[in-house]
Amino acid sequence: MDRKDKYYTKAKKDNYRSRASYKLLEIQRKFNIIYPDDSVLEFGSSPGGWTQVVQQFTDKPVISVDISRMDPIENVLFIQGDINDPELTSKIRDAMVSAGINYINTVISDAMVKTSGNYDRDHYGSYLLCENVMKRSISLLSTGGNAVLKQFQGDSTNQFVNFWKQYFNFYKVTKPNASRQHSREVYIVFKGKI
Ligand SMILES: C[S@@+](CC[C@H](N)C(=O)[O-])C[C@H]1O[C@@H](n2cnc3c(N)ncnc32)[C@H](O)[C@@H]1O
């Protein structure tokens, strides 16, 4: 498999930290999930390609979370933490206080477990990350707020979508062109928190 595809090369040229930036750009173009002045909470942020894209659309500080370290980006409050750790919620609330943010307008998650090659195991790990992202952020999301999550598609994807869609006016499961065609990742877009 050629990992250095056209998006990899383009990311180098455009000074993005990862090729994943183009997935978020495409989602933003299609679904308008981030508006100027929006507060964005991001999960699975490292190395920061999505964070850079967020900063193109809002001037507010971004709160970014990853289990791995991330090289600093100006105006980004980075929390090194595990999505599956219940303590993470209070760390996010502390970051919101220090950034002067009362509500989150958009939650984005590109988090993914290290794939093992076993579809069921990888799907379940990804499903759990998505569940925890939603549990940690639903009460922080403003009315009208949006959420976008990557999920490694599998048996529980429909169940996940059917449960969480009740909190929103609109939902769509999408696969951006920049997502490798053989990959089972999809992006679940929820818009307009009720
Ligand atoms: C595909 S990468 C994200 C790329 C990033 N969106 C970008 O554009 O640069 C997935 C990230 O999910 C993170 N991740 C995986 N499991 C996690 C967990 N339990 N908690 C927090 N982050 C996690 C990984 O460390 C990795 O950085």
PDB file of C-alpha atoms and ligand atoms in Angstrom:
ATOM      1  CA  MET A   1       0.000   0.000   0.000  1.00  0.00           C
ATOM      2  CA  ASP A   2       1.305   3.445  -0.926  1.00  0.00           C
ATOM      3  CA  ARG A   3       0.972   5.510   2.236  1.00  0.00           C
ATOM      4  CA  LYS A   4       2.552   8.510   0.483  1.00  0.00           C
ATOM      5  CA  ASP A   5      -0.452   9.213  -1.733  1.00  0.00           C
ATOM      6  CA  LYS A   6      -1.523  12.547  -3.257  1.00  0.00           C
ATOM      7  CA  TYR A   7      -3.009  13.781   0.048  1.00  0.00           C
ATOM      8  CA  TYR A   8       0.235  13.016   1.878  1.00  0.00           C
ATOM      9  CA  THR A   9       2.201  15.022  -0.689  1.00  0.00           C
ATOM     10  CA  LYS A  10      -0.385  17.819  -0.673  1.00  0.00           C
ATOM     11  CA  ALA A  11      -0.267  18.005   3.151  1.00  0.00           C
ATOM     12  CA  LYS A  12       3.514  18.507   3.037  1.00  0.00           C
ATOM     13  CA  LYS A  13       3.084  21.275   0.465  1.00  0.00           C
ATOM     14  CA  ASP A  14       0.221  22.986   2.338  1.00  0.00           C
ATOM     15  CA  ASN A  15       2.056  22.737   5.700  1.00  0.00           C
ATOM     16  CA  TYR A  16      -0.569  20.540   7.318  1.00  0.00           C
ATOM     17  CA  ARG A  17       0.641  18.212  10.026  1.00  0.00           C
ATOM     18  CA  SER A  18      -1.259  15.268   8.518  1.00  0.00           C
ATOM     19  CA  ARG A  19      -3.164  14.179   5.422  1.00  0.00           C
ATOM     20  CA  ALA A  20      -6.241  13.856   7.680  1.00  0.00           C
ATOM     21  CA  SER A  21      -6.675  17.645   7.347  1.00  0.00           C
ATOM     22  CA  TYR A  22      -8.332  17.119   3.946  1.00  0.00           C
ATOM     23  CA  LYS A  23     -11.025  14.896   5.463  1.00  0.00           C
ATOM     24  CA  LEU A  24     -12.088  17.654   7.854  1.00  0.00           C
ATOM     25  CA  LEU A  25     -11.871  20.284   5.100  1.00  0.00           C
ATOM     26  CA  GLU A  26     -14.233  18.192   2.981  1.00  0.00           C
ATOM     27  CA  ILE A  27     -16.645  17.630   5.894  1.00  0.00           C
ATOM     28  CA  GLN A  28     -16.602  21.368   6.635  1.00  0.00           C
ATOM     29  CA  ARG A  29     -17.259  22.188   2.966  1.00  0.00           C
ATOM     30  CA  LYS A  30     -20.235  19.811   2.811  1.00  0.00           C
ATOM     31  CA  PHE A  31     -21.776  20.242   6.257  1.00  0.00           C
ATOM     32  CA  ASN A  32     -20.633  23.635   7.660  1.00  0.00           C
ATOM     33  CA  ILE A  33     -19.920  22.326  11.119  1.00  0.00           C
ATOM     34  CA  ILE A  34     -17.710  25.219  12.302  1.00  0.00           C
ATOM     35  CA  TYR A  35     -18.665  28.901  12.150  1.00  0.00           C
ATOM     36  CA  PRO A  36     -16.544  31.959  13.003  1.00  0.00           C
ATOM     37  CA  ASP A  37     -16.439  32.439  16.799  1.00  0.00           C
ATOM     38  CA  ASP A  38     -17.318  28.789  17.475  1.00  0.00           C
ATOM     39  CA  SER A  39     -15.692  26.954  20.371  1.00  0.00           C
ATOM     40  CA  VAL A  40     -14.411  23.572  19.250  1.00  0.00           C
ATOM     41  CA  LEU A  41     -13.545  20.549  21.389  1.00  0.00           C
ATOM     42  CA  GLU A  42     -11.410  18.005  19.578  1.00  0.00           C
ATOM     43  CA  PHE A  43     -10.599  14.387  20.468  1.00  0.00           C
ATOM     44  CA  GLY A  44      -7.766  12.360  18.941  1.00  0.00           C
ATOM     45  CA  SER A  45      -5.982  15.525  17.838  1.00  0.00           C
ATOM     46  CA  SER A  46      -2.352  14.492  17.475  1.00  0.00           C
ATOM     47  CA  PRO A  47      -0.311  15.383  15.416  1.00  0.00           C
ATOM     48  CA  GLY A  48      -2.643  18.364  14.804  1.00  0.00           C
ATOM     49  CA  GLY A  49      -3.803  18.339  11.182  1.00  0.00           C
ATOM     50  CA  TRP A  50      -7.456  18.793  12.157  1.00  0.00           C
ATOM     51  CA  THR A  51      -6.514  21.421  14.743  1.00  0.00           C
ATOM     52  CA  GLN A  52      -4.899  23.494  11.989  1.00  0.00           C
ATOM     53  CA  VAL A  53      -8.074  23.236   9.910  1.00  0.00           C
ATOM     54  CA  VAL A  54     -10.275  24.265  12.859  1.00  0.00           C
ATOM     55  CA  GLN A  55      -8.152  27.396  13.243  1.00  0.00           C
ATOM     56  CA  GLN A  56      -8.925  28.375   9.649  1.00  0.00           C
ATOM     57  CA  PHE A  57     -12.613  28.686  10.566  1.00  0.00           C
ATOM     58  CA  THR A  58     -12.687  30.099  14.105  1.00  0.00           C
ATOM     59  CA  ASP A  59     -10.532  32.451  16.171  1.00  0.00           C
ATOM     60  CA  LYS A  60     -11.620  30.962  19.511  1.00  0.00           C
ATOM     61  CA  PRO A  61      -9.124  28.833  21.477  1.00  0.00           C
ATOM     62  CA  VAL A  62      -9.391  25.142  20.532  1.00  0.00           C
ATOM     63  CA  ILE A  63      -9.446  22.463  23.243  1.00  0.00           C
ATOM     64  CA  SER A  64      -7.677  19.386  21.913  1.00  0.00           C
ATOM     65  CA  VAL A  65      -7.312  15.981  23.572  1.00  0.00           C
ATOM     66  CA  ASP A  66      -5.068  13.069  22.684  1.00  0.00           C
ATOM     67  CA  ILE A  67      -3.567  10.157  24.571  1.00  0.00           C
ATOM     68  CA  SER A  68      -0.264  10.912  22.800  1.00  0.00           C
ATOM     69  CA  ARG A  69       1.651  14.153  23.042  1.00  0.00           C
ATOM     70  CA  MET A  70       1.169  16.888  20.469  1.00  0.00           C
ATOM     71  CA  ASP A  71       3.640  19.623  19.525  1.00  0.00           C
ATOM     72  CA  PRO A  72       2.190  22.932  20.731  1.00  0.00           C
ATOM     73  CA  ILE A  73       0.021  25.124  18.494  1.00  0.00           C
ATOM     74  CA  GLU A  74      -0.723  28.721  19.444  1.00  0.00           C
ATOM     75  CA  ASN A  75      -4.235  29.318  20.864  1.00  0.00           C
ATOM     76  CA  VAL A  76      -4.740  25.580  21.505  1.00  0.00           C
ATOM     77  CA  LEU A  77      -5.271  24.147  24.994  1.00  0.00           C
ATOM     78  CA  PHE A  78      -3.940  20.631  24.711  1.00  0.00           C
ATOM     79  CA  ILE A  79      -4.893  17.960  27.233  1.00  0.00           C
ATOM     80  CA  GLN A  80      -2.872  14.761  27.104  1.00  0.00           C
ATOM     81  CA  GLY A  81      -5.476  12.267  28.265  1.00  0.00           C
ATOM     82  CA  ASP A  82      -7.433   9.107  27.529  1.00  0.00           C
ATOM     83  CA  ILE A  83     -10.980   9.419  26.143  1.00  0.00           C
ATOM     84  CA  ASN A  84     -11.901   6.318  28.139  1.00  0.00           C
ATOM     85  CA  ASP A  85     -10.819   7.928  31.436  1.00  0.00           C
ATOM     86  CA  PRO A  86     -13.853   9.306  33.368  1.00  0.00           C
ATOM     87  CA  GLU A  87     -11.555  11.966  34.933  1.00  0.00           C
ATOM     88  CA  LEU A  88     -11.119  13.526  31.495  1.00  0.00           C
ATOM     89  CA  THR A  89     -14.461  15.357  31.727  1.00  0.00           C
ATOM     90  CA  SER A  90     -13.302  17.519  34.638  1.00  0.00           C
ATOM     91  CA  LYS A  91     -10.005  18.274  32.848  1.00  0.00           C
ATOM     92  CA  ILE A  92     -12.011  19.487  29.843  1.00  0.00           C
ATOM     93  CA  ARG A  93     -14.192  21.644  32.106  1.00  0.00           C
ATOM     94  CA  ASP A  94     -11.036  23.155  33.682  1.00  0.00           C
ATOM     95  CA  ALA A  95      -9.663  23.934  30.207  1.00  0.00           C
ATOM     96  CA  MET A  96     -12.971  25.578  29.252  1.00  0.00           C
ATOM     97  CA  VAL A  97     -12.800  27.781  32.362  1.00  0.00           C
ATOM     98  CA  SER A  98      -9.233  28.852  31.620  1.00  0.00           C
ATOM     99  CA  ALA A  99     -10.175  29.604  27.996  1.00  0.00           C
ATOM    100  CA  GLY A 100     -13.261  31.557  29.085  1.00  0.00           C
ATOM    101  CA  ILE A 101     -15.552  29.173  27.180  1.00  0.00           C
ATOM    102  CA  ASN A 102     -19.021  28.413  28.589  1.00  0.00           C
ATOM    103  CA  TYR A 103     -20.269  26.050  25.890  1.00  0.00           C
ATOM    104  CA  ILE A 104     -18.824  23.993  23.069  1.00  0.00           C
ATOM    105  CA  ASN A 105     -20.355  24.641  19.643  1.00  0.00           C
ATOM    106  CA  THR A 106     -18.721  21.750  17.809  1.00  0.00           C
ATOM    107  CA  VAL A 107     -17.184  18.479  18.957  1.00  0.00           C
ATOM    108  CA  ILE A 108     -14.924  16.638  16.533  1.00  0.00           C
ATOM    109  CA  SER A 109     -13.244  13.293  16.993  1.00  0.00           C
ATOM    110  CA  ASP A 110     -10.744  11.633  14.693  1.00  0.00           C
ATOM    111  CA  ALA A 111      -9.668   9.293  17.501  1.00  0.00           C
ATOM    112  CA  MET A 112      -8.920   5.722  16.518  1.00  0.00           C
ATOM    113  CA  VAL A 113      -7.481   2.788  18.402  1.00  0.00           C
ATOM    114  CA  LYS A 114      -4.339   1.235  16.984  1.00  0.00           C
ATOM    115  CA  THR A 115      -5.763  -1.206  14.459  1.00  0.00           C
ATOM    116  CA  SER A 116      -5.059  -4.900  15.028  1.00  0.00           C
ATOM    117  CA  GLY A 117      -6.351  -6.261  11.724  1.00  0.00           C
ATOM    118  CA  ASN A 118      -9.225  -7.952  13.571  1.00  0.00           C
ATOM    119  CA  TYR A 119     -12.309  -6.095  12.292  1.00  0.00           C
ATOM    120  CA  ASP A 120     -14.556  -6.909  15.244  1.00  0.00           C
ATOM    121  CA  ARG A 121     -11.970  -5.870  17.810  1.00  0.00           C
ATOM    122  CA  ASP A 122     -11.060  -2.666  15.939  1.00  0.00           C
ATOM    123  CA  HIS A 123     -14.722  -1.777  15.465  1.00  0.00           C
ATOM    124  CA  TYR A 124     -15.495  -2.341  19.128  1.00  0.00           C
ATOM    125  CA  GLY A 125     -12.513  -0.218  20.263  1.00  0.00           C
ATOM    126  CA  SER A 126     -13.593   2.557  17.906  1.00  0.00           C
ATOM    127  CA  TYR A 127     -17.258   2.275  18.977  1.00  0.00           C
ATOM    128  CA  LEU A 128     -16.219   2.601  22.647  1.00  0.00           C
ATOM    129  CA  LEU A 129     -14.167   5.718  21.862  1.00  0.00           C
ATOM    130  CA  CYS A 130     -17.188   7.243  20.074  1.00  0.00           C
ATOM    131  CA  GLU A 131     -19.509   6.393  22.971  1.00  0.00           C
ATOM    132  CA  ASN A 132     -17.140   8.006  25.458  1.00  0.00           C
ATOM    133  CA  VAL A 133     -16.604  11.081  23.285  1.00  0.00           C
ATOM    134  CA  MET A 134     -20.384  11.606  23.204  1.00  0.00           C
ATOM    135  CA  LYS A 135     -20.839  10.895  26.922  1.00  0.00           C
ATOM    136  CA  ARG A 136     -18.076  13.369  27.861  1.00  0.00           C
ATOM    137  CA  SER A 137     -19.282  16.100  25.534  1.00  0.00           C
ATOM    138  CA  ILE A 138     -23.072  15.998  25.121  1.00  0.00           C
ATOM    139  CA  SER A 139     -23.705  18.136  28.218  1.00  0.00           C
ATOM    140  CA  LEU A 140     -21.020  20.630  27.122  1.00  0.00           C
ATOM    141  CA  LEU A 141     -22.560  21.116  23.660  1.00  0.00           C
ATOM    142  CA  SER A 142     -24.671  24.218  23.130  1.00  0.00           C
ATOM    143  CA  THR A 143     -28.175  24.059  21.690  1.00  0.00           C
ATOM    144  CA  GLY A 144     -27.692  24.002  17.912  1.00  0.00           C
ATOM    145  CA  GLY A 145     -24.237  22.460  18.382  1.00  0.00           C
ATOM    146  CA  ASN A 146     -22.636  19.885  16.088  1.00  0.00           C
ATOM    147  CA  ALA A 147     -20.583  16.718  16.458  1.00  0.00           C
ATOM    148  CA  VAL A 148     -18.453  14.779  13.974  1.00  0.00           C
ATOM    149  CA  LEU A 149     -16.919  11.447  14.884  1.00  0.00           C
ATOM    150  CA  LYS A 150     -14.812   8.914  13.080  1.00  0.00           C
ATOM    151  CA  GLN A 151     -15.898   5.341  13.530  1.00  0.00           C
ATOM    152  CA  PHE A 152     -14.433   2.132  12.206  1.00  0.00           C
ATOM    153  CA  GLN A 153     -17.672   0.796  10.745  1.00  0.00           C
ATOM    154  CA  GLY A 154     -19.159  -2.446  12.043  1.00  0.00           C
ATOM    155  CA  ASP A 155     -22.166  -4.151  13.618  1.00  0.00           C
ATOM    156  CA  SER A 156     -22.774  -1.470  16.265  1.00  0.00           C
ATOM    157  CA  THR A 157     -22.494   1.591  14.014  1.00  0.00           C
ATOM    158  CA  ASN A 158     -26.244   1.721  13.301  1.00  0.00           C
ATOM    159  CA  GLN A 159     -27.021   1.308  16.988  1.00  0.00           C
ATOM    160  CA  PHE A 160     -24.627   4.163  17.803  1.00  0.00           C
ATOM    161  CA  VAL A 161     -26.156   6.465  15.183  1.00  0.00           C
ATOM    162  CA  ASN A 162     -29.729   5.559  16.134  1.00  0.00           C
ATOM    163  CA  PHE A 163     -29.118   6.306  19.785  1.00  0.00           C
ATOM    164  CA  TRP A 164     -27.281   9.632  19.444  1.00  0.00           C
ATOM    165  CA  LYS A 165     -29.332  11.047  16.567  1.00  0.00           C
ATOM    166  CA  GLN A 166     -32.214  11.669  19.005  1.00  0.00           C
ATOM    167  CA  TYR A 167     -30.202  14.603  20.436  1.00  0.00           C
ATOM    168  CA  PHE A 168     -29.850  16.338  17.049  1.00  0.00           C
ATOM    169  CA  ASN A 169     -31.938  17.683  14.161  1.00  0.00           C
ATOM    170  CA  PHE A 170     -29.807  16.124  11.431  1.00  0.00           C
ATOM    171  CA  TYR A 171     -27.379  13.249  10.969  1.00  0.00           C
ATOM    172  CA  LYS A 172     -25.416  11.706   8.135  1.00  0.00           C
ATOM    173  CA  VAL A 173     -22.807   8.961   7.812  1.00  0.00           C
ATOM    174  CA  THR A 174     -20.221  10.050   5.259  1.00  0.00           C
ATOM    175  CA  LYS A 175     -16.881   8.971   3.809  1.00  0.00           C
ATOM    176  CA  PRO A 176     -14.680  11.818   2.542  1.00  0.00           C
ATOM    177  CA  ASN A 177     -12.654  11.322  -0.649  1.00  0.00           C
ATOM    178  CA  ALA A 178      -9.462  11.771   1.360  1.00  0.00           C
ATOM    179  CA  SER A 179     -10.382   8.684   3.420  1.00  0.00           C
ATOM    180  CA  ARG A 180      -8.624   5.656   1.950  1.00  0.00           C
ATOM    181  CA  GLN A 181     -11.206   3.661   0.007  1.00  0.00           C
ATOM    182  CA  HIS A 182     -10.193   0.295   1.492  1.00  0.00           C
ATOM    183  CA  SER A 183     -10.428   1.679   5.035  1.00  0.00           C
ATOM    184  CA  ARG A 184     -13.583   0.926   7.014  1.00  0.00           C
ATOM    185  CA  GLU A 185     -13.577   4.336   8.654  1.00  0.00           C
ATOM    186  CA  VAL A 186     -16.650   6.505   8.251  1.00  0.00           C
ATOM    187  CA  TYR A 187     -17.486   9.920   9.703  1.00  0.00           C
ATOM    188  CA  ILE A 188     -20.757  10.418  11.542  1.00  0.00           C
ATOM    189  CA  VAL A 189     -22.053  13.979  11.359  1.00  0.00           C
ATOM    190  CA  PHE A 190     -24.668  15.214  13.839  1.00  0.00           C
ATOM    191  CA  LYS A 191     -25.981  18.758  13.428  1.00  0.00           C
ATOM    192  CA  GLY A 192     -28.226  21.026  15.443  1.00  0.00           C
ATOM    193  CA  LYS A 193     -28.305  19.766  19.031  1.00  0.00           C
ATOM    194  CA  ILE A 194     -31.860  19.943  20.283  1.00  0.00           C
TER     195      ILE A 194
HETATM  196  C1  LIG B   1      -5.885   9.331  13.040  1.00  0.00           C
HETATM  197  S1  LIG B   1      -5.069   9.990  14.414  1.00  0.00           S
HETATM  198  C2  LIG B   1      -5.686  11.624  14.482  1.00  0.00           C
HETATM  199  C3  LIG B   1      -5.100  12.537  13.436  1.00  0.00           C
HETATM  200  C4  LIG B   1      -5.466  13.990  13.668  1.00  0.00           C
HETATM  201  N1  LIG B   1      -6.898  14.208  13.533  1.00  0.00           N
HETATM  202  C5  LIG B   1      -4.774  14.898  12.699  1.00  0.00           C
HETATM  203  O1  LIG B   1      -5.440  15.445  11.810  1.00  0.00           O
HETATM  204  O2  LIG B   1      -3.556  15.092  12.835  1.00  0.00           O
HETATM  205  C6  LIG B   1      -5.915   9.223  15.745  1.00  0.00           C
HETATM  206  C7  LIG B   1      -5.501   9.725  17.111  1.00  0.00           C
HETATM  207  O3  LIG B   1      -6.352   9.119  18.090  1.00  0.00           O
HETATM  208  C8  LIG B   1      -5.594   9.067  19.280  1.00  0.00           C
HETATM  209  N2  LIG B   1      -6.217   8.170  20.250  1.00  0.00           N
HETATM  210  C9  LIG B   1      -6.380   6.821  20.146  1.00  0.00           C
HETATM  211  N3  LIG B   1      -6.937   6.334  21.261  1.00  0.00           N
HETATM  212  C10 LIG B   1      -7.141   7.385  22.093  1.00  0.00           C
HETATM  213  C11 LIG B   1      -7.699   7.507  23.415  1.00  0.00           C
HETATM  214  N4  LIG B   1      -8.127   6.435  24.083  1.00  0.00           N
HETATM  215  N5  LIG B   1      -7.763   8.733  23.960  1.00  0.00           N
HETATM  216  C12 LIG B   1      -7.306   9.824  23.284  1.00  0.00           C
HETATM  217  N6  LIG B   1      -6.766   9.764  22.044  1.00  0.00           N
HETATM  218  C13 LIG B   1      -6.681   8.563  21.450  1.00  0.00           C
HETATM  219  C14 LIG B   1      -4.236   8.572  18.794  1.00  0.00           C
HETATM  220  O4  LIG B   1      -3.234   8.839  19.746  1.00  0.00           O
HETATM  221  C15 LIG B   1      -4.068   9.348  17.495  1.00  0.00           C
HETATM  222  O5  LIG B   1      -3.294  10.506  17.675  1.00  0.00           O
END
